[in-house]
């Protein structure tokens, strides 16, 4: 497949090893004192290694390369560091968040806008399919940029909803299968899809719509589009 992948200029490389340390996937190794992309299928093409290089020896290129293999990367990490907490990563532990009062931004103290988030985690890929907070939930499926672009996002969208976020442009794979499982296996009351106006953001809308259809359920749903300058488009 043709995809974006890093390129290392061997003449510019000074062998410092900073890029190999910055590459969380383990795609770069030091060979004979130089940085080498030894596993193309480990390179996700996001370029965490670029800012680490002091000589600017690393750039992006688009060429024929194997697809990023997240499963192989995770297996390699597990093999390298087998010791882990019994419960897994603490950041992925599923939990509900109880709010004593639903404080609106308009009534909150100046500079103290209350969070309306009702659960953790929020990333589509991390959230458990059968988490108890899905029971009777009004579901929010949002492109992650929307929360940054729209100032009243917490009070208007997150409030009283279970929130799932993702970026179809950067995340590997399709959300539709997992969203279908969430909707089909839980008592979801409604679905609100919030996306940016940019074309690539249509991926999260399409995935949510396909999930609704595949679930076999008739659930009220709506799509809200946010402009890049932070307006809600009608």
Short mmCIF file of C-alpha atoms in Angstrom, two decimals, residues 24-176:
data_model
loop_
_atom_site.label_atom_id
_atom_site.label_comp_id
_atom_site.label_asym_id
_atom_site.label_seq_id
_atom_site.Cartn_x
_atom_site.Cartn_y
_atom_site.Cartn_z
CA UNK A 24 7.31 4.23 21.07
CA UNK A 25 6.56 1.52 18.50
CA UNK A 26 10.15 0.28 18.26
CA UNK A 27 10.38 0.78 14.50
CA UNK A 28 13.83 2.45 14.69
CA UNK A 29 17.03 0.73 15.87
CA UNK A 30 20.66 1.79 15.99
CA UNK A 31 22.71 -0.21 13.48
CA UNK A 32 26.45 0.39 13.17
CA UNK A 33 26.08 3.74 14.89
CA UNK A 34 23.24 4.97 12.66
CA UNK A 35 19.46 5.11 13.06
CA UNK A 36 17.70 2.63 10.78
CA UNK A 37 13.99 2.01 10.17
CA UNK A 38 14.17 -1.74 10.72
CA UNK A 39 10.43 -2.47 10.92
CA UNK A 40 8.33 -0.55 8.43
CA UNK A 41 5.17 -2.26 9.73
CA UNK A 42 5.92 -0.80 13.19
CA UNK A 43 6.02 2.80 11.88
CA UNK A 44 2.63 4.49 12.35
CA UNK A 45 3.61 7.47 10.21
CA UNK A 46 2.82 10.03 12.95
CA UNK A 47 6.44 11.12 13.35
CA UNK A 48 7.09 11.24 17.11
CA UNK A 49 10.74 10.76 16.16
CA UNK A 50 10.99 13.90 14.00
CA UNK A 51 11.27 16.55 16.75
CA UNK A 52 13.73 14.34 18.67
CA UNK A 53 16.31 14.43 15.85
CA UNK A 54 18.89 17.22 16.43
CA UNK A 55 20.20 17.11 12.84
CA UNK A 56 16.83 17.02 11.02
CA UNK A 57 17.80 13.71 9.46
CA UNK A 58 14.23 12.39 9.56
CA UNK A 59 11.50 13.42 7.14
CA UNK A 60 8.24 12.01 5.82
CA UNK A 61 7.77 10.36 2.45
CA UNK A 62 4.87 8.61 0.74
CA UNK A 63 5.78 5.28 -0.81
CA UNK A 64 4.94 1.61 -1.00
CA UNK A 65 5.18 0.15 2.51
CA UNK A 66 3.44 -2.50 4.60
CA UNK A 67 0.47 -1.31 6.65
CA UNK A 68 1.02 -0.30 10.26
CA UNK A 69 0.62 -3.46 12.35
CA UNK A 70 -0.65 -2.34 15.76
CA UNK A 71 -1.13 -5.93 16.93
CA UNK A 72 2.52 -6.77 16.25
CA UNK A 73 3.67 -3.59 17.97
CA UNK A 74 1.67 -4.36 21.10
CA UNK A 75 2.95 -7.95 21.12
CA UNK A 76 6.54 -6.73 20.83
CA UNK A 77 6.03 -4.27 23.69
CA UNK A 78 4.55 -7.01 25.85
CA UNK A 79 7.46 -9.31 25.09
CA UNK A 80 9.97 -6.59 25.92
CA UNK A 81 8.22 -5.47 29.11
CA UNK A 82 6.15 -8.40 30.38
CA UNK A 83 5.66 -7.02 33.91
CA UNK A 84 2.50 -4.97 34.19
CA UNK A 85 -0.13 -4.07 36.73
CA UNK A 86 -2.69 -6.84 37.32
CA UNK A 87 -5.49 -4.47 36.31
CA UNK A 88 -3.73 -3.23 33.18
CA UNK A 89 -3.07 0.43 32.44
CA UNK A 90 -4.74 2.55 35.16
CA UNK A 91 -5.73 5.09 32.51
CA UNK A 92 -8.01 2.59 30.79
CA UNK A 93 -9.90 1.49 33.90
CA UNK A 94 -13.61 1.96 33.26
CA UNK A 95 -15.51 4.07 35.76
CA UNK A 96 -18.59 6.25 36.11
CA UNK A 97 -18.17 9.82 37.33
CA UNK A 98 -20.86 11.11 39.65
CA UNK A 99 -21.66 14.80 39.53
CA UNK A 100 -23.32 16.22 42.64
CA UNK A 101 -24.89 19.03 40.63
CA UNK A 102 -24.99 19.70 36.90
CA UNK A 103 -23.41 23.14 37.02
CA UNK A 104 -23.84 25.17 33.86
CA UNK A 105 -21.06 27.46 32.65
CA UNK A 106 -23.37 30.44 32.96
CA UNK A 107 -23.82 29.83 36.70
CA UNK A 108 -20.31 28.63 37.56
CA UNK A 109 -17.83 30.94 39.26
CA UNK A 110 -15.79 33.04 36.81
CA UNK A 111 -12.86 31.01 35.46
CA UNK A 112 -14.26 27.79 36.95
CA UNK A 113 -16.21 25.98 34.24
CA UNK A 114 -17.44 22.66 35.63
CA UNK A 115 -16.76 19.44 33.72
CA UNK A 116 -19.83 17.49 32.65
CA UNK A 117 -18.00 14.25 31.82
CA UNK A 118 -19.89 11.25 33.19
CA UNK A 119 -17.46 8.37 32.54
CA UNK A 120 -13.91 7.28 31.75
CA UNK A 121 -12.34 6.35 29.34
CA UNK A 122 -13.75 8.34 26.44
CA UNK A 123 -11.71 7.09 23.47
CA UNK A 124 -13.80 4.79 21.25
CA UNK A 125 -10.97 2.26 21.04
CA UNK A 126 -10.51 2.10 24.82
CA UNK A 127 -14.06 2.07 26.16
CA UNK A 128 -15.43 -1.37 27.19
CA UNK A 129 -18.34 -2.53 25.03
CA UNK A 130 -20.48 -3.60 27.99
CA UNK A 131 -19.61 -0.88 30.49
CA UNK A 132 -22.48 -0.40 32.97
CA UNK A 133 -22.80 3.31 32.23
CA UNK A 134 -24.15 2.45 28.74
CA UNK A 135 -27.38 1.16 30.30
CA UNK A 136 -30.07 3.71 29.48
CA UNK A 137 -27.49 6.15 28.11
CA UNK A 138 -27.86 9.03 25.71
CA UNK A 139 -24.74 8.49 23.62
CA UNK A 140 -22.45 11.22 22.27
CA UNK A 141 -20.11 10.18 19.44
CA UNK A 142 -17.79 13.08 18.70
CA UNK A 143 -14.75 13.86 16.60
CA UNK A 144 -12.14 14.88 19.15
CA UNK A 145 -11.45 18.29 17.56
CA UNK A 146 -15.04 19.38 18.20
CA UNK A 147 -14.43 19.83 21.93
CA UNK A 148 -11.60 22.24 21.19
CA UNK A 149 -13.43 24.18 18.49
CA UNK A 150 -16.80 24.65 20.21
CA UNK A 151 -16.57 26.64 23.42
CA UNK A 152 -19.74 25.38 25.10
CA UNK A 153 -19.08 21.72 24.30
CA UNK A 154 -19.36 20.38 27.85
CA UNK A 155 -22.67 22.01 28.67
CA UNK A 156 -24.32 21.57 25.30
CA UNK A 157 -23.10 18.11 24.29
CA UNK A 158 -21.33 16.19 27.08
CA UNK A 159 -23.85 17.09 29.76
CA UNK A 160 -26.14 14.13 30.58
CA UNK A 161 -24.55 11.99 27.86
CA UNK A 162 -22.00 9.18 27.74
CA UNK A 163 -19.13 10.47 25.62
CA UNK A 164 -17.12 8.63 22.97
CA UNK A 165 -14.47 10.45 20.95
CA UNK A 166 -12.14 9.58 18.10
CA UNK A 167 -10.37 10.91 15.01
CA UNK A 168 -11.09 9.01 11.78
CA UNK A 169 -8.15 10.75 10.11
CA UNK A 170 -5.49 9.60 12.57
CA UNK A 171 -6.85 6.41 14.16
CA UNK A 172 -6.19 3.10 12.47
CA UNK A 173 -9.22 1.00 11.50
CA UNK A 174 -12.94 1.62 11.40
CA UNK A 175 -15.14 2.53 14.38
CA UNK A 176 -18.30 0.99 12.96
#
